[in-house]
PDB file of C-alpha atoms in Angstrom:
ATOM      1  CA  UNK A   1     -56.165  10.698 -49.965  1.00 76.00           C
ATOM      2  CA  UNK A   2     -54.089   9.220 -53.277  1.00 81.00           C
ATOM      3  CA  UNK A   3     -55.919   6.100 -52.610  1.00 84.00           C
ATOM      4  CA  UNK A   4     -59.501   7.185 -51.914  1.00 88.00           C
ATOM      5  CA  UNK A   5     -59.266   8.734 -54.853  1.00 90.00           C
ATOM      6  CA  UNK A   6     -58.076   5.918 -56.636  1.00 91.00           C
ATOM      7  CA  UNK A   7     -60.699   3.565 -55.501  1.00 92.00           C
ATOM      8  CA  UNK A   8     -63.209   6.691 -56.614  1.00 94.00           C
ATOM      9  CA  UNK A   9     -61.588   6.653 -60.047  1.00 94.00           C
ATOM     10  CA  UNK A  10     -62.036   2.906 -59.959  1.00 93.00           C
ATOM     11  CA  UNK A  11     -65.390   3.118 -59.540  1.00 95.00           C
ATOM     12  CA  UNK A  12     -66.509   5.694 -62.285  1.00 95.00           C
ATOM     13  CA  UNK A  13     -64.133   4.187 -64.825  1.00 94.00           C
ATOM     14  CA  UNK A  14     -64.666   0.394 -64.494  1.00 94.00           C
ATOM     15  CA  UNK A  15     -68.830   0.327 -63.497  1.00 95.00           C
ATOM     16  CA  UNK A  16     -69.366   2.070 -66.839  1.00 94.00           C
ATOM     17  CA  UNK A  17     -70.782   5.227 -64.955  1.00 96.00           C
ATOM     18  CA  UNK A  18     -68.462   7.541 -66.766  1.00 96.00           C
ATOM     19  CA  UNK A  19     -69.319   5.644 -69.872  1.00 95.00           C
ATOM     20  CA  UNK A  20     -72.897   6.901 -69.520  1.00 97.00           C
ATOM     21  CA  UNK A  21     -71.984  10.326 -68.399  1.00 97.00           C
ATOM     22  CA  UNK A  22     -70.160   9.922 -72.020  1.00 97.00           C
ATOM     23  CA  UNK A  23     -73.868   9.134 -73.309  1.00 97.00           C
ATOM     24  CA  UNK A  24     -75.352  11.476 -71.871  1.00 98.00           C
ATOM     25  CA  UNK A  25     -72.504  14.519 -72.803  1.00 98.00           C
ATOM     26  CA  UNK A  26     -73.123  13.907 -76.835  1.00 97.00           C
ATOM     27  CA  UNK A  27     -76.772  14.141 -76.641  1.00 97.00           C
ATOM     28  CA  UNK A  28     -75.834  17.225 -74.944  1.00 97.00           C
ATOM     29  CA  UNK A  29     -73.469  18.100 -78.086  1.00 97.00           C
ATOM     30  CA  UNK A  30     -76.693  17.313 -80.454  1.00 97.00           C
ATOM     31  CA  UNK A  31     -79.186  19.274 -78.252  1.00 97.00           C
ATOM     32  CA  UNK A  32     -75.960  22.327 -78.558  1.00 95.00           C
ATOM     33  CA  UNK A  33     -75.882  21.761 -81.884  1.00 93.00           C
ATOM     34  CA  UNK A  34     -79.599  22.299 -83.348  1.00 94.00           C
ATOM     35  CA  UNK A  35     -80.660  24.719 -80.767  1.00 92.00           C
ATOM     36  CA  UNK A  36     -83.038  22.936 -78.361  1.00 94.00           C
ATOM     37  CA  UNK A  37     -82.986  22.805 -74.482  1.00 95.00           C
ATOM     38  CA  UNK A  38     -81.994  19.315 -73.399  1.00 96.00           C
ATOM     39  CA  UNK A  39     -85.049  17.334 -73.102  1.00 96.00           C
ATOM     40  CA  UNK A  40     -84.168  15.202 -69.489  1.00 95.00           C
ATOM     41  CA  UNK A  41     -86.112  12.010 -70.447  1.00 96.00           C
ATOM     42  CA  UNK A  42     -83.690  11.268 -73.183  1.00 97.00           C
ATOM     43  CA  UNK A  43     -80.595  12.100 -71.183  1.00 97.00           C
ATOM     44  CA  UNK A  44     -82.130   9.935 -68.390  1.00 96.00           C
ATOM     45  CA  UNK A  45     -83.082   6.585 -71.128  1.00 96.00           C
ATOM     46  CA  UNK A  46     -79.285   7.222 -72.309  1.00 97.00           C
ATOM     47  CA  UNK A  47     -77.654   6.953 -69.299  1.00 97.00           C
ATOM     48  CA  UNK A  48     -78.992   4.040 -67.738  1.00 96.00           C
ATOM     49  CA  UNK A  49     -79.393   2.233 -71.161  1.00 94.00           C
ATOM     50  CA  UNK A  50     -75.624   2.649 -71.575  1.00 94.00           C
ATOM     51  CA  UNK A  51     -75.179   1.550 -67.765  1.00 95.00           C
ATOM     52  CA  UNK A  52     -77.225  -1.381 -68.111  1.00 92.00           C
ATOM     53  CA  UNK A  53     -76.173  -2.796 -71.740  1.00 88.00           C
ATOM     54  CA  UNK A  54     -72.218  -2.491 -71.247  1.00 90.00           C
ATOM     55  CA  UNK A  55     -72.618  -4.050 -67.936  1.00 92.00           C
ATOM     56  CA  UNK A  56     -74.826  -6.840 -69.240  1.00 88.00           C
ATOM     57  CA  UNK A  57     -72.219  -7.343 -72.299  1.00 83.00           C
ATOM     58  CA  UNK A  58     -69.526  -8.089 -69.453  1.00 88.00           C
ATOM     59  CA  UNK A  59     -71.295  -9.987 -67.279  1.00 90.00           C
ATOM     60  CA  UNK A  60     -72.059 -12.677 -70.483  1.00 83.00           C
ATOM     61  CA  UNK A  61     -68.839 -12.353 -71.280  1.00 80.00           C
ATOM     62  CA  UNK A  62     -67.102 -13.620 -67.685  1.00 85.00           C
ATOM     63  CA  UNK A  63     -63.823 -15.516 -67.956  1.00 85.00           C
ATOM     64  CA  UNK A  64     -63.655 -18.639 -66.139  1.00 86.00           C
ATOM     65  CA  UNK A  65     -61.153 -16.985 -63.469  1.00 88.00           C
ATOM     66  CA  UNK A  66     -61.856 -13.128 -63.672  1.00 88.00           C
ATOM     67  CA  UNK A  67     -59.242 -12.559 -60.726  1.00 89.00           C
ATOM     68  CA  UNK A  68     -56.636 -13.282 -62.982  1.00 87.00           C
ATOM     69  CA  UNK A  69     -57.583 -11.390 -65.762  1.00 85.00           C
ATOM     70  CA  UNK A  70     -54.684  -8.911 -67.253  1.00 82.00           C
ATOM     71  CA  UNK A  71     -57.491  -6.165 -67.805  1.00 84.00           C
ATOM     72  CA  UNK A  72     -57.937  -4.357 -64.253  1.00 89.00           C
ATOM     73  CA  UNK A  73     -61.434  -3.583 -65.277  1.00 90.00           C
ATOM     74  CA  UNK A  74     -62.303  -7.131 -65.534  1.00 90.00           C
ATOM     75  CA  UNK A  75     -60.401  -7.928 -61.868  1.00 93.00           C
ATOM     76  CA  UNK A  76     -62.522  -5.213 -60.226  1.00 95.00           C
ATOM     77  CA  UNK A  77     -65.737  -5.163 -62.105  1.00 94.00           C
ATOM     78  CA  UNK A  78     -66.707  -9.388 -61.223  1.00 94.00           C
ATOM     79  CA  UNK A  79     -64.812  -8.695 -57.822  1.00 94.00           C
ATOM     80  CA  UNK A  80     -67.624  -6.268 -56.948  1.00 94.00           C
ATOM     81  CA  UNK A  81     -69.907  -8.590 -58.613  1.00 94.00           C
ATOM     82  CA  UNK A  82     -73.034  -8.096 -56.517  1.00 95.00           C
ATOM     83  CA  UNK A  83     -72.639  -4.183 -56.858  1.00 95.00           C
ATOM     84  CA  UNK A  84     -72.828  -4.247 -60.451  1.00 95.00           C
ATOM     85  CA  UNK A  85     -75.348  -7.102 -61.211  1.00 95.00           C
ATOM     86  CA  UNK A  86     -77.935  -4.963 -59.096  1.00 95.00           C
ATOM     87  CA  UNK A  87     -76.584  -1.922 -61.002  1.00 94.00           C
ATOM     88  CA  UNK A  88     -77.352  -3.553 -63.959  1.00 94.00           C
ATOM     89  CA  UNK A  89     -81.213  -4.619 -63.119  1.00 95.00           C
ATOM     90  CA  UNK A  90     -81.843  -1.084 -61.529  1.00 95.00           C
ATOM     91  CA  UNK A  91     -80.733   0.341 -64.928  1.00 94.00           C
ATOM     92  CA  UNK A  92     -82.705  -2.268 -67.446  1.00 91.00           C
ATOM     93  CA  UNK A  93     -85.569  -1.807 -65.339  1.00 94.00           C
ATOM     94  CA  UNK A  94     -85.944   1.616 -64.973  1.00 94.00           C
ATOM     95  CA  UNK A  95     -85.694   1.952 -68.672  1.00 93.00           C
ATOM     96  CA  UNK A  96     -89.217   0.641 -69.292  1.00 93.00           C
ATOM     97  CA  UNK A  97     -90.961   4.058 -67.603  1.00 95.00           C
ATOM     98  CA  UNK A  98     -88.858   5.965 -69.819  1.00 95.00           C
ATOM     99  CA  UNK A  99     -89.555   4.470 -72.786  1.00 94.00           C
ATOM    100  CA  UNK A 100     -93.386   5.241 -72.670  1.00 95.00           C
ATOM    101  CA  UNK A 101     -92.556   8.478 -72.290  1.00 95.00           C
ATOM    102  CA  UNK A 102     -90.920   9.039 -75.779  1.00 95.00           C
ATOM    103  CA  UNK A 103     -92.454   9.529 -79.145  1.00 95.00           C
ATOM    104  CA  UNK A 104     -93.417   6.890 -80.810  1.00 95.00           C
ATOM    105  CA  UNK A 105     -90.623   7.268 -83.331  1.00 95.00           C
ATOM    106  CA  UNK A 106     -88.681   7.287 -80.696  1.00 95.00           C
ATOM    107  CA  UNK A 107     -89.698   3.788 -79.503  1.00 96.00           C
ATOM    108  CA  UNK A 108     -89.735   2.449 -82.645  1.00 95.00           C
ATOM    109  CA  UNK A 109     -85.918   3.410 -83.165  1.00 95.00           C
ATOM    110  CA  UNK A 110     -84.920   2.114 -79.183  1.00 93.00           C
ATOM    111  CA  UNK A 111     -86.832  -1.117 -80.261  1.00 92.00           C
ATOM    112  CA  UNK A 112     -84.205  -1.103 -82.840  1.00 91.00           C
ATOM    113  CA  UNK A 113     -81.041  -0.367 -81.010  1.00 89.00           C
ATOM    114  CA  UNK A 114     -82.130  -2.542 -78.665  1.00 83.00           C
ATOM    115  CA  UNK A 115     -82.076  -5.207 -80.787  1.00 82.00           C
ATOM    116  CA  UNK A 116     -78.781  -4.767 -82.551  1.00 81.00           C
ATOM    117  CA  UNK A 117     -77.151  -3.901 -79.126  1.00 74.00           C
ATOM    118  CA  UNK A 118     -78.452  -7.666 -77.289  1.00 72.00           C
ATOM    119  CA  UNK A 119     -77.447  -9.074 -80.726  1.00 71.00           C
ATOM    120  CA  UNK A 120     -74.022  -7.775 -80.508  1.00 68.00           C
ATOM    121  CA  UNK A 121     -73.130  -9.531 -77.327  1.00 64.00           C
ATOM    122  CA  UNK A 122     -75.611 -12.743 -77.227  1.00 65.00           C
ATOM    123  CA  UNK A 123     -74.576 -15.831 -79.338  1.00 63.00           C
ATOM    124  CA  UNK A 124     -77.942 -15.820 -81.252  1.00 60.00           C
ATOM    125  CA  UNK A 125     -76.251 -17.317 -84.682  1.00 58.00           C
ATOM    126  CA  UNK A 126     -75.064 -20.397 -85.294  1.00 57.00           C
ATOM    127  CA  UNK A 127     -72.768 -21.790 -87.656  1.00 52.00           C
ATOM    128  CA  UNK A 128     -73.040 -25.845 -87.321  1.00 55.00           C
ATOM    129  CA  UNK A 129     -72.089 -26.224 -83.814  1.00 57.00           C
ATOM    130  CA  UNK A 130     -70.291 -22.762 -82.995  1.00 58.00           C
ATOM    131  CA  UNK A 131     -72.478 -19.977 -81.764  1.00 60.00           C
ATOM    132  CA  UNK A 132     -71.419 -16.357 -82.134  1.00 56.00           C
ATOM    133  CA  UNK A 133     -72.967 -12.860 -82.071  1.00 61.00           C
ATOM    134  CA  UNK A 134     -73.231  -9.798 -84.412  1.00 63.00           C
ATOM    135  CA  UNK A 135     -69.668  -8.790 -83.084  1.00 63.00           C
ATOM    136  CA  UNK A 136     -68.042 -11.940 -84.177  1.00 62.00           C
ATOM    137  CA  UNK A 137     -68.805 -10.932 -87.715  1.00 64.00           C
ATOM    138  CA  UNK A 138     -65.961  -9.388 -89.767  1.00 57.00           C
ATOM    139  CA  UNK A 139     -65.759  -6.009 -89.811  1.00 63.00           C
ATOM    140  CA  UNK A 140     -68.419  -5.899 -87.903  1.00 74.00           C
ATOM    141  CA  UNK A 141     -67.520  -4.969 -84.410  1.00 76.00           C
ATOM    142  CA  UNK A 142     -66.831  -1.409 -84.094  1.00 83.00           C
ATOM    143  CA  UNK A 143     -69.127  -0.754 -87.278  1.00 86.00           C
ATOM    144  CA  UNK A 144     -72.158  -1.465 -84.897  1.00 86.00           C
ATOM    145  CA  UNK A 145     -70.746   0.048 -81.705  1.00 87.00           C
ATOM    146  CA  UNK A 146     -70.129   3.387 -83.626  1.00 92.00           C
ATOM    147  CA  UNK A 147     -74.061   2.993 -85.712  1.00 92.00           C
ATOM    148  CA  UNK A 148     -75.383   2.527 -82.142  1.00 92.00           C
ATOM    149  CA  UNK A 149     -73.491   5.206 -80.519  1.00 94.00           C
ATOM    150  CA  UNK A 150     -74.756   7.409 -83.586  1.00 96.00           C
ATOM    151  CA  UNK A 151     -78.283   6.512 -83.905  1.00 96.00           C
ATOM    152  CA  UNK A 152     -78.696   7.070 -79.759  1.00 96.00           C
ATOM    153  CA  UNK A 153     -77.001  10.720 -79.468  1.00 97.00           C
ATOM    154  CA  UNK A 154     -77.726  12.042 -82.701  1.00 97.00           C
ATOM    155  CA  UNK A 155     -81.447  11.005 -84.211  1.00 96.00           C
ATOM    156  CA  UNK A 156     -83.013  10.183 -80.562  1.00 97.00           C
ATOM    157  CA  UNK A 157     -82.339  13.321 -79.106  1.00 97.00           C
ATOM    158  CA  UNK A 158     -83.441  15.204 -82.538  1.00 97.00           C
ATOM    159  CA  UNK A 159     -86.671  13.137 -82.886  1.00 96.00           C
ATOM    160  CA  UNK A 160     -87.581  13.981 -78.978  1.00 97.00           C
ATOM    161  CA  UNK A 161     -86.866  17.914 -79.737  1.00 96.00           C
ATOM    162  CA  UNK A 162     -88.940  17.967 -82.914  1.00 95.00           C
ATOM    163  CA  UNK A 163     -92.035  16.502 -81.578  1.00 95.00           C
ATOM    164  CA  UNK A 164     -91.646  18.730 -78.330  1.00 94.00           C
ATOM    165  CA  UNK A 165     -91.153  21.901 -81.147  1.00 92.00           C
ATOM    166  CA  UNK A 166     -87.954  22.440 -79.329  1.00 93.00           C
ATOM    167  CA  UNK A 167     -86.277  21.986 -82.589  1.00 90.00           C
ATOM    168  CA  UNK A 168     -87.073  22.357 -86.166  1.00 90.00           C
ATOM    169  CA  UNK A 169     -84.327  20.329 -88.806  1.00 91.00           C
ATOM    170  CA  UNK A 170     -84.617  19.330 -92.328  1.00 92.00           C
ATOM    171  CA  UNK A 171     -83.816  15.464 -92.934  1.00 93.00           C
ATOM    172  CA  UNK A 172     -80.599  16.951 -94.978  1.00 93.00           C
ATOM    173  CA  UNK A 173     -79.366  18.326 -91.436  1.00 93.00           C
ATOM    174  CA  UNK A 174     -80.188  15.297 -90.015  1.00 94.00           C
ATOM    175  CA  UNK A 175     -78.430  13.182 -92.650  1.00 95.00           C
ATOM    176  CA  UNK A 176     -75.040  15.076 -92.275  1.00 95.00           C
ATOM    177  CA  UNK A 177     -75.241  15.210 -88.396  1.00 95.00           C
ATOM    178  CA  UNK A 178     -75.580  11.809 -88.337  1.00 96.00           C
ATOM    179  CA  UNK A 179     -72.466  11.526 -90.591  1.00 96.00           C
ATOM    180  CA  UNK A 180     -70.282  13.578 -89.048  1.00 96.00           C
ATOM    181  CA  UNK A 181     -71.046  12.178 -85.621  1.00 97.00           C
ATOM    182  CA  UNK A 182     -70.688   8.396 -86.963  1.00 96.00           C
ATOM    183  CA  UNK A 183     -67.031   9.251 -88.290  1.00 96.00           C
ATOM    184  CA  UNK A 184     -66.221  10.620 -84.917  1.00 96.00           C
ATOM    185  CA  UNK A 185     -67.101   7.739 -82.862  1.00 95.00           C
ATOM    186  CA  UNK A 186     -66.091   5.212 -85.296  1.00 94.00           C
ATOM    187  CA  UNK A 187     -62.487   6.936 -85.249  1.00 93.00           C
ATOM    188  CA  UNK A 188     -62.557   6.821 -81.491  1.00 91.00           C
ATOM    189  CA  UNK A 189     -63.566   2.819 -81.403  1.00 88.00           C
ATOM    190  CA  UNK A 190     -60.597   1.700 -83.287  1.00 86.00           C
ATOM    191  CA  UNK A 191     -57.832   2.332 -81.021  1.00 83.00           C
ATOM    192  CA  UNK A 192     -60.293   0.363 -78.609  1.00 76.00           C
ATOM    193  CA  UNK A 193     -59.733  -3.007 -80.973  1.00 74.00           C
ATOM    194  CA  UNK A 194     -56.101  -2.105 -81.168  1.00 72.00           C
ATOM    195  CA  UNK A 195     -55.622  -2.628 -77.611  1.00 67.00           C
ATOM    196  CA  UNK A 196     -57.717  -5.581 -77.746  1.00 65.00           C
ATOM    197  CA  UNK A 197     -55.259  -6.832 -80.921  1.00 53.00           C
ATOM    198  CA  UNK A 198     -54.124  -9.831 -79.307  1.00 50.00           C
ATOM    199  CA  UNK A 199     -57.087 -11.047 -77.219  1.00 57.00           C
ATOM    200  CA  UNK A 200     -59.733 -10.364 -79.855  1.00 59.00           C
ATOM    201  CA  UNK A 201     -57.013 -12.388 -82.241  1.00 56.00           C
ATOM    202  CA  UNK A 202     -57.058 -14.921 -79.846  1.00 51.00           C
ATOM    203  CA  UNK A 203     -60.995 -15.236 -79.887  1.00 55.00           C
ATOM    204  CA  UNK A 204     -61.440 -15.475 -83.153  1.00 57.00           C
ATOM    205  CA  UNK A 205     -62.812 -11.427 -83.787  1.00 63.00           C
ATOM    206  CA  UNK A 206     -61.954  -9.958 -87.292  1.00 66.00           C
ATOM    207  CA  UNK A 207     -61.638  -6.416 -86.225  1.00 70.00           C
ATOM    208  CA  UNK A 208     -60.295  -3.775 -88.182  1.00 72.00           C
ATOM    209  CA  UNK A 209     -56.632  -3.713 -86.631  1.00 72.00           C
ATOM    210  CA  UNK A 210     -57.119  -8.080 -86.928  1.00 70.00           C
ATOM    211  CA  UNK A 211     -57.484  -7.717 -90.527  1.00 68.00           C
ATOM    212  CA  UNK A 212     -56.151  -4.759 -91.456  1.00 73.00           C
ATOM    213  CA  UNK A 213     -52.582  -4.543 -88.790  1.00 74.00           C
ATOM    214  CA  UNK A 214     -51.830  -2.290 -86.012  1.00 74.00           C
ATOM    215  CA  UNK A 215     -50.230   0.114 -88.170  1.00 81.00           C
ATOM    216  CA  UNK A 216     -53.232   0.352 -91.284  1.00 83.00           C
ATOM    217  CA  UNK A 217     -55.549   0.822 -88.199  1.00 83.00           C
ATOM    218  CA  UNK A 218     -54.095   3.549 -86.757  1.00 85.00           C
ATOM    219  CA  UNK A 219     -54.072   5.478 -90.531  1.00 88.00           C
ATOM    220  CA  UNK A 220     -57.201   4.340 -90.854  1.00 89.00           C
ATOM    221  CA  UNK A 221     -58.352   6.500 -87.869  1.00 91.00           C
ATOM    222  CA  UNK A 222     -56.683   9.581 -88.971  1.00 91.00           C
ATOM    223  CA  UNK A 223     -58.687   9.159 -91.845  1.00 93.00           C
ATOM    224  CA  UNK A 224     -61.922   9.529 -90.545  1.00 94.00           C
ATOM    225  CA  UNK A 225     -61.018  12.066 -88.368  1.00 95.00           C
ATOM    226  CA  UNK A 226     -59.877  13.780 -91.527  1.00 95.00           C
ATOM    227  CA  UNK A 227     -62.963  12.807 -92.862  1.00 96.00           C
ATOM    228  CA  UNK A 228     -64.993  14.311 -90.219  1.00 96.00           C
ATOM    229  CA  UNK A 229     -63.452  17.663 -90.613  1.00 95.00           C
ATOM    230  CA  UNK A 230     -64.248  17.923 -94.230  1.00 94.00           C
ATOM    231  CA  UNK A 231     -67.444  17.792 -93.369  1.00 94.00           C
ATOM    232  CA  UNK A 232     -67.755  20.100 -90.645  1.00 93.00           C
ATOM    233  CA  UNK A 233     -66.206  22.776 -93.209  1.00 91.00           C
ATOM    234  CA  UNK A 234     -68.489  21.718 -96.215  1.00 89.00           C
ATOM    235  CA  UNK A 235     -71.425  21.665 -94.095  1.00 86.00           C
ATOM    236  CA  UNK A 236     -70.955  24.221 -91.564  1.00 77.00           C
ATOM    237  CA  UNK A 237     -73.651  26.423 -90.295  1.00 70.00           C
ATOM    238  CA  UNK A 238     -73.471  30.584 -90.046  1.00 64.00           C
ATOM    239  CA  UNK A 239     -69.489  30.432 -91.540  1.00 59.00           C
ATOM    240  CA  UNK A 240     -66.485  29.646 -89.026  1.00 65.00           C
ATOM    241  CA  UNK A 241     -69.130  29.477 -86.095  1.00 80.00           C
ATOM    242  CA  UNK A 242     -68.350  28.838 -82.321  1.00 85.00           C
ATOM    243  CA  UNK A 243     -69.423  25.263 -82.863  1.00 89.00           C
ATOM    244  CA  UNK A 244     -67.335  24.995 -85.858  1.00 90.00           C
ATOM    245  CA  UNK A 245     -64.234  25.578 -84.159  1.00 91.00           C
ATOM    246  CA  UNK A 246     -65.304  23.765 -81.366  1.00 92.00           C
ATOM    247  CA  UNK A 247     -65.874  20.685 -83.049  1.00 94.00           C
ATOM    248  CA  UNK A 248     -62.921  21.185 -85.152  1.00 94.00           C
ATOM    249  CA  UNK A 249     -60.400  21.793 -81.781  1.00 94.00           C
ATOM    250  CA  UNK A 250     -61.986  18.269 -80.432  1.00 95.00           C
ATOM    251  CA  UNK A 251     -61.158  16.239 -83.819  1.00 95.00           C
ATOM    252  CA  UNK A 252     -57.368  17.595 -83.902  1.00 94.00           C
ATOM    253  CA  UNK A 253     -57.165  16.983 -79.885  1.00 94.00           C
ATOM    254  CA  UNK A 254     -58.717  13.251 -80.224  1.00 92.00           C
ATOM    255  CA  UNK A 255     -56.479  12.944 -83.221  1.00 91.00           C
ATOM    256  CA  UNK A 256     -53.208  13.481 -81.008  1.00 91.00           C
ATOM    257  CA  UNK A 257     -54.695  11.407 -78.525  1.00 89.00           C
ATOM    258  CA  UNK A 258     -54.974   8.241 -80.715  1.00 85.00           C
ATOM    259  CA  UNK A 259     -51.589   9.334 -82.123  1.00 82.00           C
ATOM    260  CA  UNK A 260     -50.091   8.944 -78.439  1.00 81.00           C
ATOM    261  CA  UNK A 261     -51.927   5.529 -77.429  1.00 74.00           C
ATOM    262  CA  UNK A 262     -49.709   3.941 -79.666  1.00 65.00           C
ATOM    263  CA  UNK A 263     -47.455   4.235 -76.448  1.00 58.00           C
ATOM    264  CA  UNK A 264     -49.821   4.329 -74.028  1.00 59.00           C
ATOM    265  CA  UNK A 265     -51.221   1.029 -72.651  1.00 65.00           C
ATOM    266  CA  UNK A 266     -52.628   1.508 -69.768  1.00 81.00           C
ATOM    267  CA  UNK A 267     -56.706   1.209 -69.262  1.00 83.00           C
ATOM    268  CA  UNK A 268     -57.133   4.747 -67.748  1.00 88.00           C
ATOM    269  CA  UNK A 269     -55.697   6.263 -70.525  1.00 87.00           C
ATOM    270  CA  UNK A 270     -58.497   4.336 -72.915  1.00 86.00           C
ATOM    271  CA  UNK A 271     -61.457   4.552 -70.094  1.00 88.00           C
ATOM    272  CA  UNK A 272     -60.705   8.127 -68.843  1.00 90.00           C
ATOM    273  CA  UNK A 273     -58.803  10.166 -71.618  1.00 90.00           C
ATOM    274  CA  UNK A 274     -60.035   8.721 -74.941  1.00 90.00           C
ATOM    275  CA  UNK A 275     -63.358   7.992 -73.936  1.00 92.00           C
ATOM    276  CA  UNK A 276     -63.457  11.296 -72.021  1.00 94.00           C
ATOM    277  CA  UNK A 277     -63.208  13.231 -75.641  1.00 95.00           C
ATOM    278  CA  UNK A 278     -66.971  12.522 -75.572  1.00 96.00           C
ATOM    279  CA  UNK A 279     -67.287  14.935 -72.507  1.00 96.00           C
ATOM    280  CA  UNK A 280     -64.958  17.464 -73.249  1.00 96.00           C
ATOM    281  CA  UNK A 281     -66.331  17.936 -76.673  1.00 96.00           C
ATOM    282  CA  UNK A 282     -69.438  19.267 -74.621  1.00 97.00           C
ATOM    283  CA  UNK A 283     -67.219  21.072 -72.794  1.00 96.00           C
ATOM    284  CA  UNK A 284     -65.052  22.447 -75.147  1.00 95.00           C
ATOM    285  CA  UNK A 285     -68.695  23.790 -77.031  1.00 94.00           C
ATOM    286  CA  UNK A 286     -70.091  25.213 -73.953  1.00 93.00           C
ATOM    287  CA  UNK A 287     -67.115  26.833 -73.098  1.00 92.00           C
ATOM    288  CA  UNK A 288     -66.127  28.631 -76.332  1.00 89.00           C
ATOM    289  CA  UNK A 289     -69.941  30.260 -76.276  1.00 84.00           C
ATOM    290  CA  UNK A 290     -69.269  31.592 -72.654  1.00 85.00           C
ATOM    291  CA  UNK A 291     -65.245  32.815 -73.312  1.00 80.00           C
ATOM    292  CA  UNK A 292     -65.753  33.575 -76.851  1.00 73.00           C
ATOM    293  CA  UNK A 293     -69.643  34.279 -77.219  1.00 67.00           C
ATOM    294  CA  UNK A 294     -69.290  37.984 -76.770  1.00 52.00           C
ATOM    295  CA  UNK A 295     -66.055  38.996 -77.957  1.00 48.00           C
ATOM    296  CA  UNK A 296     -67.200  36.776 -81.838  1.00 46.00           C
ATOM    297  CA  UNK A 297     -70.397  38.330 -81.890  1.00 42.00           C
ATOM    298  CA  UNK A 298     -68.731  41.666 -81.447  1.00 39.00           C
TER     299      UNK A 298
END
């Protein structure tokens, strides 16, 4: 039983599925958040976009000798190689009858993410005879992740509910979700590159814990975090809401969380528990409007 459910962990952490699920759960948060019913088409484009592009990403990225990678997601993801190469082209592909089915605003933005996201991974630039991508630009690296992450869960999902009329918000609203949300996930990508301190030292990438040290980094995360929950009590909607306290229990919980993988190591702790923050805060929203709904309103 331990070991089936192993191999099942194995499989949702390291072929990106949860990943997506992780897409799909803060689209859910901005749906929550401005009062519209999830609109499926979106949900659907984000989670086999997010399938498709991280897989891509690792399959350019291939060591020489995967097998004896240190990273256990590396190991299993190229020793199931077929699996995920076919995951990869059922995902790209089926994003092209989703697109049409957006807005056009909403193309026009994909169009854009798109490009930034191939960018980030492909070595498109070239410096004399070294090639590098968008990622291999100072600073750059979890800047772009987190402006991605942002744009697709925040402004897609709020662009598809206004032109259903699911959703009516003023380009202020807008302009602080998409603030608040791009602290969040920026905080969250950090401890990533911290992890990654060595190898991304070794390849050349000036990430924020490169340039700035392991310790800085970690401050630096707090900060946003901080950050974020000075705006979610500047700019909160109808007082000390549901969603306000929701929000708020999330930021302090993924705070303690990047306090603790300091210590931690380990992949599953990055893959499941610090990327699963994205799904909980669904959760954690949902659930405080079923437990608490009544008993606040009253």
């Amino acid at each position: 039983m331990k070991k089936a459910f192993q191999s099942a962990l194995d499989f949702l952490l390291f072929s990106n599925i949860f990943m997506s699920l992780c897409a799909v759960a803060q689209a859910l948060v901005t749906f929550h958040i401005i009062g519209s019913k999830p609109v499926y088409t979106v949900t659907g484009l984000l989670f086999t976009s997010t399938l498709g592009i991280y897989n891509f990403s690792i399959l350019l990225s291939k060591p020489k000798h995967p097998e004896r990678s240190p990273y256990k997601r590396v190991r299993w993801f190229f020793a199931h190689y077929r699996l995920m190469v076919t995951f990869t082209m059922i995902s790209l592909l089926s994003l092209i009858p989703l697109f049409f089915l957006l807005s056009m605003e909403s193309r026009i933005l994909l169009i854009f993410l798109s490009v930034l996201s191939f960018c980030y991974s492909l070595p498109i630039f070239s410096v004399g005879e070294q090639k590098f991508g968008l990622r291999n630009i100072p600073g750059l690296k979890t800047f772009l992740i987190a402006l991605v992450w942002t744009m697709s869960c925040v402004l897609l999902p709020v662009l598809e509910a206004q032109d259903l009329h699911l959703a009516d918000i003023s380009m202020r609203d807008i302009t602080i979700m998409i603030a608040k949300r791009f602290l969040f996930i920026f905080a969250l990508a950090i401890p990533f590159d911290i992890r990654d301190l060595f190898s991304d030292r070794q390849a050349g990438l000036r990430t924020i814990p490169v340039a700035w040290g392991e310790k800085n980094a970690y401050l630096f995360c707090q900060v946003l975090l901080a950050g974020y929950i000075v705006l979610l009590f500047l700019f909160r909607n109808n007082g000390f809401s549901l969603d306000f306290w929701g929000l708020t229990t999330t930021a302090i919980l993924m705070g303690w969380l990047i306090f603790k993988s300091k210590w931690e190591k380990n992949e599953y702790y990055y893959f499941f528990y610090m990327d699963g923050v994205l799904i909980l805060q669904y959760v954690i929203l949902v659930g405080f409007r079923l437990v608490l709904g009544n008993s606040y309103a009253g």
